[in-house]
PDB file of C-alpha atoms in Angstrom:
ATOM      1  CA  MET A 587      85.605 -17.746 -21.092  1.00 49.00           C
ATOM      2  CA  PRO A 588      86.969 -18.845 -17.657  1.00 51.00           C
ATOM      3  CA  ARG A 589      85.053 -21.700 -16.025  1.00 50.00           C
ATOM      4  CA  SER A 590      83.905 -19.580 -13.048  1.00 43.00           C
ATOM      5  CA  VAL A 591      82.569 -16.864 -15.331  1.00 41.00           C
ATOM      6  CA  ARG A 592      80.917 -19.436 -17.599  1.00 43.00           C
ATOM      7  CA  SER A 593      79.254 -21.127 -14.600  1.00 41.00           C
ATOM      8  CA  GLY A 594      77.960 -17.818 -13.300  1.00 44.00           C
ATOM      9  CA  PHE A 595      76.606 -16.951 -16.719  1.00 40.00           C
ATOM     10  CA  LEU A 596      74.770 -20.284 -16.984  1.00 38.00           C
ATOM     11  CA  VAL A 597      73.225 -19.868 -13.529  1.00 36.00           C
ATOM     12  CA  THR A 598      72.034 -16.378 -14.439  1.00 36.00           C
ATOM     13  CA  VAL A 599      70.492 -17.604 -17.694  1.00 35.00           C
ATOM     14  CA  LEU A 600      68.799 -20.503 -15.874  1.00 35.00           C
ATOM     15  CA  MET A 601      67.295 -18.197 -13.271  1.00 36.00           C
ATOM     16  CA  MET A 602      66.048 -15.841 -15.975  1.00 38.00           C
ATOM     17  CA  CYS A 603      64.366 -18.767 -17.729  1.00 38.00           C
ATOM     18  CA  LEU A 604      62.818 -20.304 -14.631  1.00 36.00           C
ATOM     19  CA  ALA A 605      61.519 -17.118 -12.969  1.00 41.00           C
ATOM     20  CA  PRO A 606      58.839 -16.368 -15.610  1.00 41.00           C
ATOM     21  CA  LEU A 607      57.732 -20.005 -15.564  1.00 38.00           C
ATOM     22  CA  ALA A 608      57.341 -20.010 -11.785  1.00 48.00           C
ATOM     23  CA  LEU A 609      55.431 -16.738 -11.869  1.00 57.00           C
ATOM     24  CA  ALA A 610      53.181 -17.991 -14.670  1.00 59.00           C
ATOM     25  CA  ASP A 611      51.985 -20.945 -12.544  1.00 87.00           C
ATOM     26  CA  TRP A 612      49.335 -18.720 -10.964  1.00 88.00           C
ATOM     27  CA  GLN A 613      47.413 -18.793 -14.250  1.00 90.00           C
ATOM     28  CA  ARG A 614      46.496 -22.442 -13.602  1.00 91.00           C
ATOM     29  CA  PHE A 615      44.316 -21.561 -10.604  1.00 93.00           C
ATOM     30  CA  GLU A 616      40.982 -19.849 -11.186  1.00 94.00           C
ATOM     31  CA  ALA A 617      40.758 -18.046  -7.841  1.00 95.00           C
ATOM     32  CA  VAL A 618      44.233 -16.550  -8.279  1.00 96.00           C
ATOM     33  CA  ARG A 619      43.495 -15.593 -11.895  1.00 95.00           C
ATOM     34  CA  GLU A 620      40.377 -13.745 -10.772  1.00 96.00           C
ATOM     35  CA  ALA A 621      42.314 -11.902  -8.062  1.00 96.00           C
ATOM     36  CA  VAL A 622      45.025 -10.850 -10.543  1.00 95.00           C
ATOM     37  CA  GLY A 623      42.537  -9.788 -13.216  1.00 95.00           C
ATOM     38  CA  GLU A 624      44.011  -8.043 -16.241  1.00 94.00           C
ATOM     39  CA  ALA A 625      47.191  -6.954 -14.435  1.00 95.00           C
ATOM     40  CA  THR A 626      50.661  -8.270 -15.143  1.00 94.00           C
ATOM     41  CA  PRO A 627      51.829  -9.403 -11.693  1.00 95.00           C
ATOM     42  CA  ARG A 628      55.276  -9.098 -10.183  1.00 93.00           C
ATOM     43  CA  ALA A 629      56.974 -11.482  -7.758  1.00 86.00           C
ATOM     44  CA  GLN A 630      59.689  -9.234  -6.321  1.00 93.00           C
ATOM     45  CA  GLY A 631      58.560  -7.362  -3.229  1.00 96.00           C
ATOM     46  CA  LEU A 632      56.002  -9.871  -1.928  1.00 97.00           C
ATOM     47  CA  THR A 633      57.118 -12.553   0.533  1.00 97.00           C
ATOM     48  CA  MET A 634      55.369 -15.362   2.364  1.00 97.00           C
ATOM     49  CA  GLU A 635      56.549 -17.070   5.540  1.00 97.00           C
ATOM     50  CA  LEU A 636      55.107 -20.577   5.840  1.00 96.00           C
ATOM     51  CA  PRO A 637      56.407 -23.838   7.329  1.00 96.00           C
ATOM     52  CA  LEU A 638      57.788 -26.286   4.787  1.00 95.00           C
ATOM     53  CA  VAL A 639      56.192 -29.137   6.757  1.00 95.00           C
ATOM     54  CA  SER A 640      53.268 -29.128   9.198  1.00 93.00           C
ATOM     55  CA  GLU A 641      52.169 -32.142  11.222  1.00 90.00           C
ATOM     56  CA  ASP A 642      48.820 -30.468  11.993  1.00 89.00           C
ATOM     57  CA  GLY A 643      47.053 -28.835   9.064  1.00 92.00           C
ATOM     58  CA  SER A 644      44.346 -27.291  11.253  1.00 92.00           C
ATOM     59  CA  ALA A 645      46.438 -24.310  12.405  1.00 94.00           C
ATOM     60  CA  VAL A 646      49.307 -23.423  10.077  1.00 97.00           C
ATOM     61  CA  PRO A 647      50.929 -20.008  10.709  1.00 97.00           C
ATOM     62  CA  VAL A 648      51.418 -17.762   7.682  1.00 98.00           C
ATOM     63  CA  THR A 649      52.830 -14.245   7.334  1.00 98.00           C
ATOM     64  CA  ILE A 650      52.646 -12.060   4.221  1.00 98.00           C
ATOM     65  CA  LYS A 651      54.806  -8.977   3.700  1.00 98.00           C
ATOM     66  CA  VAL A 652      54.787  -6.437   0.871  1.00 98.00           C
ATOM     67  CA  ASP A 653      57.758  -4.136   0.356  1.00 96.00           C
ATOM     68  CA  SER A 654      55.746  -1.060  -0.587  1.00 94.00           C
ATOM     69  CA  PRO A 655      54.940   2.361   0.881  1.00 93.00           C
ATOM     70  CA  MET A 656      51.760   2.868   2.898  1.00 97.00           C
ATOM     71  CA  ARG A 657      51.091   6.521   2.113  1.00 95.00           C
ATOM     72  CA  THR A 658      47.780   8.186   1.377  1.00 95.00           C
ATOM     73  CA  ASP A 659      48.696   8.439  -2.314  1.00 96.00           C
ATOM     74  CA  GLN A 660      50.358   5.017  -2.650  1.00 96.00           C
ATOM     75  CA  TYR A 661      49.545   1.994  -0.526  1.00 98.00           C
ATOM     76  CA  ILE A 662      48.717  -1.713  -0.574  1.00 98.00           C
ATOM     77  CA  GLU A 663      44.943  -1.978  -0.532  1.00 98.00           C
ATOM     78  CA  SER A 664      44.544  -5.770  -0.334  1.00 98.00           C
ATOM     79  CA  ILE A 665      46.380  -8.987   0.483  1.00 98.00           C
ATOM     80  CA  GLN A 666      44.607 -12.246  -0.355  1.00 98.00           C
ATOM     81  CA  ILE A 667      45.617 -15.801   0.516  1.00 98.00           C
ATOM     82  CA  PHE A 668      44.534 -18.877  -1.457  1.00 98.00           C
ATOM     83  CA  ALA A 669      45.008 -22.629  -0.944  1.00 96.00           C
ATOM     84  CA  ASP A 670      44.654 -24.484  -4.243  1.00 91.00           C
ATOM     85  CA  GLY A 671      44.242 -27.911  -2.601  1.00 93.00           C
ATOM     86  CA  ASN A 672      41.522 -26.952  -0.105  1.00 94.00           C
ATOM     87  CA  PRO A 673      37.809 -27.593  -0.719  1.00 92.00           C
ATOM     88  CA  ASN A 674      37.429 -23.809  -1.044  1.00 94.00           C
ATOM     89  CA  ALA A 675      40.418 -21.946  -2.480  1.00 96.00           C
ATOM     90  CA  GLU A 676      39.731 -18.611  -0.756  1.00 97.00           C
ATOM     91  CA  VAL A 677      41.377 -18.425   2.663  1.00 98.00           C
ATOM     92  CA  VAL A 678      41.389 -14.822   3.906  1.00 98.00           C
ATOM     93  CA  ASP A 679      41.341 -11.282   2.498  1.00 98.00           C
ATOM     94  CA  PHE A 680      43.021  -8.355   4.252  1.00 98.00           C
ATOM     95  CA  LEU A 681      41.706  -4.972   3.076  1.00 98.00           C
ATOM     96  CA  LEU A 682      44.216  -2.319   4.101  1.00 98.00           C
ATOM     97  CA  THR A 683      44.314   1.462   4.330  1.00 98.00           C
ATOM     98  CA  PRO A 684      47.229   3.846   4.936  1.00 97.00           C
ATOM     99  CA  ARG A 685      46.214   3.829   8.629  1.00 97.00           C
ATOM    100  CA  VAL A 686      47.865   0.433   9.097  1.00 98.00           C
ATOM    101  CA  GLY A 687      51.222   1.956   8.173  1.00 97.00           C
ATOM    102  CA  ARG A 688      52.847  -1.344   7.188  1.00 98.00           C
ATOM    103  CA  ALA A 689      51.778  -4.015   4.689  1.00 98.00           C
ATOM    104  CA  GLU A 690      52.445  -7.066   6.843  1.00 98.00           C
ATOM    105  CA  VAL A 691      49.815  -9.496   8.144  1.00 98.00           C
ATOM    106  CA  SER A 692      49.754 -12.878   9.881  1.00 98.00           C
ATOM    107  CA  THR A 693      47.112 -15.470  10.661  1.00 98.00           C
ATOM    108  CA  ARG A 694      46.630 -19.226  11.150  1.00 98.00           C
ATOM    109  CA  ILE A 695      45.001 -21.272   8.409  1.00 97.00           C
ATOM    110  CA  ARG A 696      43.604 -24.734   7.698  1.00 96.00           C
ATOM    111  CA  VAL A 697      45.494 -26.705   5.045  1.00 95.00           C
ATOM    112  CA  ASN A 698      43.715 -29.808   3.789  1.00 91.00           C
ATOM    113  CA  GLU A 699      46.650 -31.579   2.130  1.00 92.00           C
ATOM    114  CA  SER A 700      50.156 -31.024   0.832  1.00 94.00           C
ATOM    115  CA  GLN A 701      49.782 -28.236  -1.704  1.00 94.00           C
ATOM    116  CA  THR A 702      50.719 -24.723  -2.796  1.00 95.00           C
ATOM    117  CA  ILE A 703      49.619 -21.655  -0.835  1.00 97.00           C
ATOM    118  CA  TRP A 704      49.289 -18.451  -2.887  1.00 97.00           C
ATOM    119  CA  ALA A 705      49.253 -14.776  -1.972  1.00 97.00           C
ATOM    120  CA  VAL A 706      48.105 -11.887  -4.162  1.00 98.00           C
ATOM    121  CA  ALA A 707      48.693  -8.253  -3.195  1.00 98.00           C
ATOM    122  CA  ARG A 708      47.248  -5.213  -4.959  1.00 98.00           C
ATOM    123  CA  SER A 709      48.028  -1.513  -4.586  1.00 98.00           C
ATOM    124  CA  ASN A 710      45.617   1.399  -4.888  1.00 97.00           C
ATOM    125  CA  THR A 711      47.373   2.315  -8.134  1.00 96.00           C
ATOM    126  CA  GLY A 712      46.672  -1.077  -9.730  1.00 96.00           C
ATOM    127  CA  GLU A 713      50.025  -2.832  -9.240  1.00 97.00           C
ATOM    128  CA  VAL A 714      49.740  -6.549  -8.454  1.00 97.00           C
ATOM    129  CA  TRP A 715      52.157  -9.012  -6.850  1.00 97.00           C
ATOM    130  CA  VAL A 716      51.909 -12.812  -6.720  1.00 97.00           C
ATOM    131  CA  THR A 717      53.934 -15.302  -4.708  1.00 96.00           C
ATOM    132  CA  SER A 718      53.553 -18.884  -3.489  1.00 95.00           C
ATOM    133  CA  ARG A 719      54.994 -21.465  -1.123  1.00 95.00           C
ATOM    134  CA  ASP A 720      54.668 -25.245  -1.078  1.00 95.00           C
ATOM    135  CA  ILE A 721      53.795 -27.019   2.151  1.00 95.00           C
ATOM    136  CA  ARG A 722      53.699 -30.686   3.144  1.00 95.00           C
ATOM    137  CA  VAL A 723      50.942 -31.631   5.595  1.00 92.00           C
ATOM    138  CA  THR A 724      50.832 -34.810   7.675  1.00 87.00           C
ATOM    139  CA  VAL A 725      47.235 -34.487   8.933  1.00 76.00           C
ATOM    140  CA  GLY A 726      44.788 -32.372   6.926  1.00 71.00           C
ATOM    141  CA  GLY A 727      42.925 -29.602   8.706  1.00 64.00           C
ATOM    142  CA  CYS A 728      39.687 -29.157   6.718  1.00 63.00           C
ATOM    143  CA  LEU A 729      37.767 -32.449   6.728  1.00 55.00           C
ATOM    144  CA  MET A 730      38.860 -34.237   9.901  1.00 56.00           C
ATOM    145  CA  THR A 731      36.167 -35.435  12.316  1.00 49.00           C
ATOM    146  CA  ALA A 732      35.516 -32.748  14.908  1.00 54.00           C
ATOM    147  CA  GLU A 733      33.810 -32.260  18.231  1.00 62.00           C
ATOM    148  CA  ASP A 734      30.404 -30.621  18.040  1.00 60.00           C
ATOM    149  CA  ASN A 735      31.173 -27.058  19.118  1.00 65.00           C
ATOM    150  CA  SER A 736      27.814 -25.619  18.089  1.00 61.00           C
ATOM    151  CA  SER A 737      27.272 -24.333  21.632  1.00 65.00           C
ATOM    152  CA  VAL A 738      30.528 -22.321  21.596  1.00 75.00           C
ATOM    153  CA  LEU A 739      29.698 -18.644  21.206  1.00 84.00           C
ATOM    154  CA  LEU A 740      31.580 -15.882  19.456  1.00 94.00           C
ATOM    155  CA  SER A 741      33.186 -14.468  22.578  1.00 94.00           C
ATOM    156  CA  GLN A 742      36.242 -13.384  24.526  1.00 95.00           C
ATOM    157  CA  PRO A 743      37.738 -10.883  22.073  1.00 97.00           C
ATOM    158  CA  ARG A 744      41.361 -10.222  22.945  1.00 98.00           C
ATOM    159  CA  VAL A 745      43.482  -7.374  21.601  1.00 98.00           C
ATOM    160  CA  ALA A 746      47.191  -6.916  22.368  1.00 98.00           C
ATOM    161  CA  LEU A 747      48.346  -3.335  21.805  1.00 98.00           C
ATOM    162  CA  PRO A 748      51.563  -1.471  22.556  1.00 97.00           C
ATOM    163  CA  ARG A 749      51.381   0.724  25.640  1.00 95.00           C
ATOM    164  CA  ALA A 750      51.857   3.664  23.333  1.00 97.00           C
ATOM    165  CA  PHE A 751      52.163   4.047  19.582  1.00 97.00           C
ATOM    166  CA  ARG A 752      55.128   5.943  18.224  1.00 94.00           C
ATOM    167  CA  ALA A 753      54.274   8.968  16.127  1.00 92.00           C
ATOM    168  CA  GLY A 754      55.168   8.339  12.507  1.00 90.00           C
ATOM    169  CA  ASN A 755      55.638   4.573  13.020  1.00 95.00           C
ATOM    170  CA  ALA A 756      53.569   1.444  12.532  1.00 97.00           C
ATOM    171  CA  ASP A 757      53.287  -0.776  15.608  1.00 98.00           C
ATOM    172  CA  GLU A 758      52.189  -4.384  15.953  1.00 98.00           C
ATOM    173  CA  VAL A 759      48.667  -5.380  16.994  1.00 98.00           C
ATOM    174  CA  ARG A 760      47.506  -8.938  17.737  1.00 98.00           C
ATOM    175  CA  THR A 761      43.896 -10.104  18.047  1.00 98.00           C
ATOM    176  CA  LEU A 762      42.158 -13.358  18.963  1.00 98.00           C
ATOM    177  CA  VAL A 763      38.513 -14.308  19.396  1.00 98.00           C
ATOM    178  CA  THR A 764      36.912 -17.546  20.588  1.00 96.00           C
ATOM    179  CA  HIS A 765      34.965 -19.278  17.820  1.00 95.00           C
ATOM    180  CA  PRO A 766      34.890 -22.806  16.292  1.00 93.00           C
ATOM    181  CA  MET A 767      35.004 -21.542  12.648  1.00 93.00           C
ATOM    182  CA  GLU A 768      32.945 -24.528  11.523  1.00 92.00           C
ATOM    183  CA  THR A 769      33.310 -25.066   7.781  1.00 89.00           C
ATOM    184  CA  GLY A 770      30.130 -27.018   7.007  1.00 85.00           C
ATOM    185  CA  LEU A 771      32.384 -29.751   5.573  1.00 79.00           C
ATOM    186  CA  ARG A 772      33.370 -31.755   8.631  1.00 76.00           C
ATOM    187  CA  GLU A 773      31.645 -34.638  10.384  1.00 74.00           C
ATOM    188  CA  GLY A 774      30.865 -34.588  14.070  1.00 75.00           C
ATOM    189  CA  PRO A 775      31.370 -37.522  16.454  1.00 76.00           C
ATOM    190  CA  ASN A 776      28.044 -39.110  15.354  1.00 78.00           C
ATOM    191  CA  GLY A 777      28.880 -38.913  11.647  1.00 76.00           C
ATOM    192  CA  ASP A 778      26.567 -36.003  10.845  1.00 81.00           C
ATOM    193  CA  VAL A 779      28.007 -32.995   9.015  1.00 83.00           C
ATOM    194  CA  LEU A 780      28.351 -30.072  11.395  1.00 82.00           C
ATOM    195  CA  PRO A 781      26.541 -26.933  10.187  1.00 87.00           C
ATOM    196  CA  ARG A 782      28.620 -24.118   8.747  1.00 91.00           C
ATOM    197  CA  ARG A 783      29.290 -21.290  11.176  1.00 93.00           C
ATOM    198  CA  LEU A 784      32.026 -18.726  10.554  1.00 96.00           C
ATOM    199  CA  VAL A 785      33.355 -15.424  11.749  1.00 97.00           C
ATOM    200  CA  GLU A 786      33.079 -13.657   8.415  1.00 97.00           C
ATOM    201  CA  SER A 787      34.894 -10.413   9.229  1.00 98.00           C
ATOM    202  CA  LEU A 788      36.996  -8.355  11.589  1.00 98.00           C
ATOM    203  CA  THR A 789      36.790  -4.592  11.188  1.00 98.00           C
ATOM    204  CA  VAL A 790      39.145  -2.161  12.914  1.00 98.00           C
ATOM    205  CA  SER A 791      38.292   1.529  13.028  1.00 98.00           C
ATOM    206  CA  ILE A 792      40.290   4.429  14.469  1.00 97.00           C
ATOM    207  CA  GLY A 793      38.500   7.632  15.356  1.00 96.00           C
ATOM    208  CA  GLY A 794      35.438   6.420  13.442  1.00 96.00           C
ATOM    209  CA  GLU A 795      37.336   5.675  10.214  1.00 97.00           C
ATOM    210  CA  THR A 796      38.039   2.143   8.982  1.00 98.00           C
ATOM    211  CA  ALA A 797      41.708   1.185   9.175  1.00 98.00           C
ATOM    212  CA  LEU A 798      41.482  -2.530   8.325  1.00 98.00           C
ATOM    213  CA  THR A 799      38.922  -5.126   7.300  1.00 98.00           C
ATOM    214  CA  VAL A 800      39.636  -8.862   7.364  1.00 98.00           C
ATOM    215  CA  ARG A 801      37.272 -11.127   5.408  1.00 98.00           C
ATOM    216  CA  MET A 802      37.516 -14.748   6.561  1.00 98.00           C
ATOM    217  CA  HIS A 803      36.619 -17.910   4.670  1.00 97.00           C
ATOM    218  CA  THR A 804      36.404 -21.572   5.679  1.00 95.00           C
ATOM    219  CA  ALA A 805      40.185 -22.081   5.845  1.00 96.00           C
ATOM    220  CA  VAL A 806      40.780 -19.674   8.729  1.00 97.00           C
ATOM    221  CA  SER A 807      41.572 -21.702  11.838  1.00 96.00           C
ATOM    222  CA  ALA A 808      39.339 -21.979  14.884  1.00 94.00           C
ATOM    223  CA  ASN A 809      39.669 -19.086  17.325  1.00 96.00           C
ATOM    224  CA  PRO A 810      40.767 -16.674  14.561  1.00 98.00           C
ATOM    225  CA  TYR A 811      44.121 -15.055  15.218  1.00 98.00           C
ATOM    226  CA  MET A 812      45.161 -11.947  13.291  1.00 98.00           C
ATOM    227  CA  ARG A 813      48.370  -9.981  13.499  1.00 98.00           C
ATOM    228  CA  PHE A 814      48.795  -6.654  11.712  1.00 98.00           C
ATOM    229  CA  PHE A 815      50.027  -3.112  12.227  1.00 98.00           C
ATOM    230  CA  LEU A 816      48.430   0.237  13.011  1.00 98.00           C
ATOM    231  CA  ALA A 817      49.845   3.725  12.618  1.00 97.00           C
ATOM    232  CA  PRO A 818      47.473   6.201  14.274  1.00 96.00           C
ATOM    233  CA  GLN A 819      48.449   9.819  13.684  1.00 93.00           C
ATOM    234  CA  ALA A 820      47.083  10.991  17.039  1.00 95.00           C
ATOM    235  CA  SER A 821      45.627   9.493  20.199  1.00 97.00           C
ATOM    236  CA  ALA A 822      42.151   8.135  19.423  1.00 97.00           C
ATOM    237  CA  GLU A 823      39.614   5.444  20.189  1.00 98.00           C
ATOM    238  CA  ALA A 824      39.877   2.166  18.276  1.00 98.00           C
ATOM    239  CA  ILE A 825      36.991  -0.277  17.884  1.00 98.00           C
ATOM    240  CA  PHE A 826      37.494  -3.921  16.895  1.00 98.00           C
ATOM    241  CA  VAL A 827      34.344  -5.706  15.658  1.00 98.00           C
ATOM    242  CA  TRP A 828      34.062  -9.431  14.851  1.00 98.00           C
ATOM    243  CA  GLN A 829      30.978 -10.334  12.770  1.00 98.00           C
ATOM    244  CA  GLU A 830      29.578 -13.868  12.554  1.00 97.00           C
ATOM    245  CA  ASP A 831      27.737 -15.062   9.439  1.00 95.00           C
ATOM    246  CA  SER A 832      24.613 -15.364  11.616  1.00 93.00           C
ATOM    247  CA  GLY A 833      24.645 -11.587  12.110  1.00 95.00           C
ATOM    248  CA  PHE A 834      25.843 -11.814  15.717  1.00 96.00           C
ATOM    249  CA  SER A 835      28.881  -9.703  16.592  1.00 97.00           C
ATOM    250  CA  VAL A 836      31.193  -8.820  19.455  1.00 98.00           C
ATOM    251  CA  SER A 837      33.391  -5.777  19.847  1.00 98.00           C
ATOM    252  CA  SER A 838      36.294  -4.478  21.878  1.00 98.00           C
ATOM    253  CA  THR A 839      37.075  -0.784  22.365  1.00 98.00           C
ATOM    254  CA  HIS A 840      40.513   0.570  23.210  1.00 98.00           C
ATOM    255  CA  SER A 841      42.166   3.949  23.681  1.00 97.00           C
ATOM    256  CA  LEU A 842      45.237   4.365  21.487  1.00 97.00           C
ATOM    257  CA  THR A 843      47.922   6.615  22.903  1.00 97.00           C
ATOM    258  CA  VAL A 844      50.383   8.207  20.495  1.00 97.00           C
ATOM    259  CA  ASN A 845      53.644   9.651  21.820  1.00 94.00           C
TER     260      ASN A 845
END
């Protein structure tokens, strides 16, 4: 066998041996195991964009994409993010419907230490994908001493929409709301632990029907930022509602124009 062919063969064999081992790592983490359930997950088709190194672990950008249709009969119904080195492994859950049109989401998260970030995606037909990325963090973002922002209200909801949505396409939407997202784990300037206070959900409805729900946990960064897609079939009213764990909520209503 020529050397070039032999080298290529060895690389192929090595990749075939390593891929199952890498995919099997998810079984070591309870939160990921629970999300996967009894399914046999796949790695191909699910990607995560995450910095290799972050100097500030309090606001690390992450994007998850699933290469899958978003039709009424076949769509990605959830994307979950986990951080195995954080005090709480659950980071954020995106619950999708075909109305989003594209299985791609972004947010900013708190990363406590250098660790592995995991993503689990599930379709309405029971297919499951798992992927992960390692990240090195200089300053952790979960337990650092913080200013006392207890007086900061859930406020100033901001929604960036295209001037018009394109019929048959999914277009990008970006949202931001002012909130400290206090974890209940951090000390204030006087050494006392600041009370937990979180935005627990963002719900987006189009024409009275839910298009997207985002469930947030302690690792979502302050002033929660969410990027996703919407694919309205016709011009309609969209309502964005942020719900705090206290029961308080704010909303923002927008007219969606479809050309």
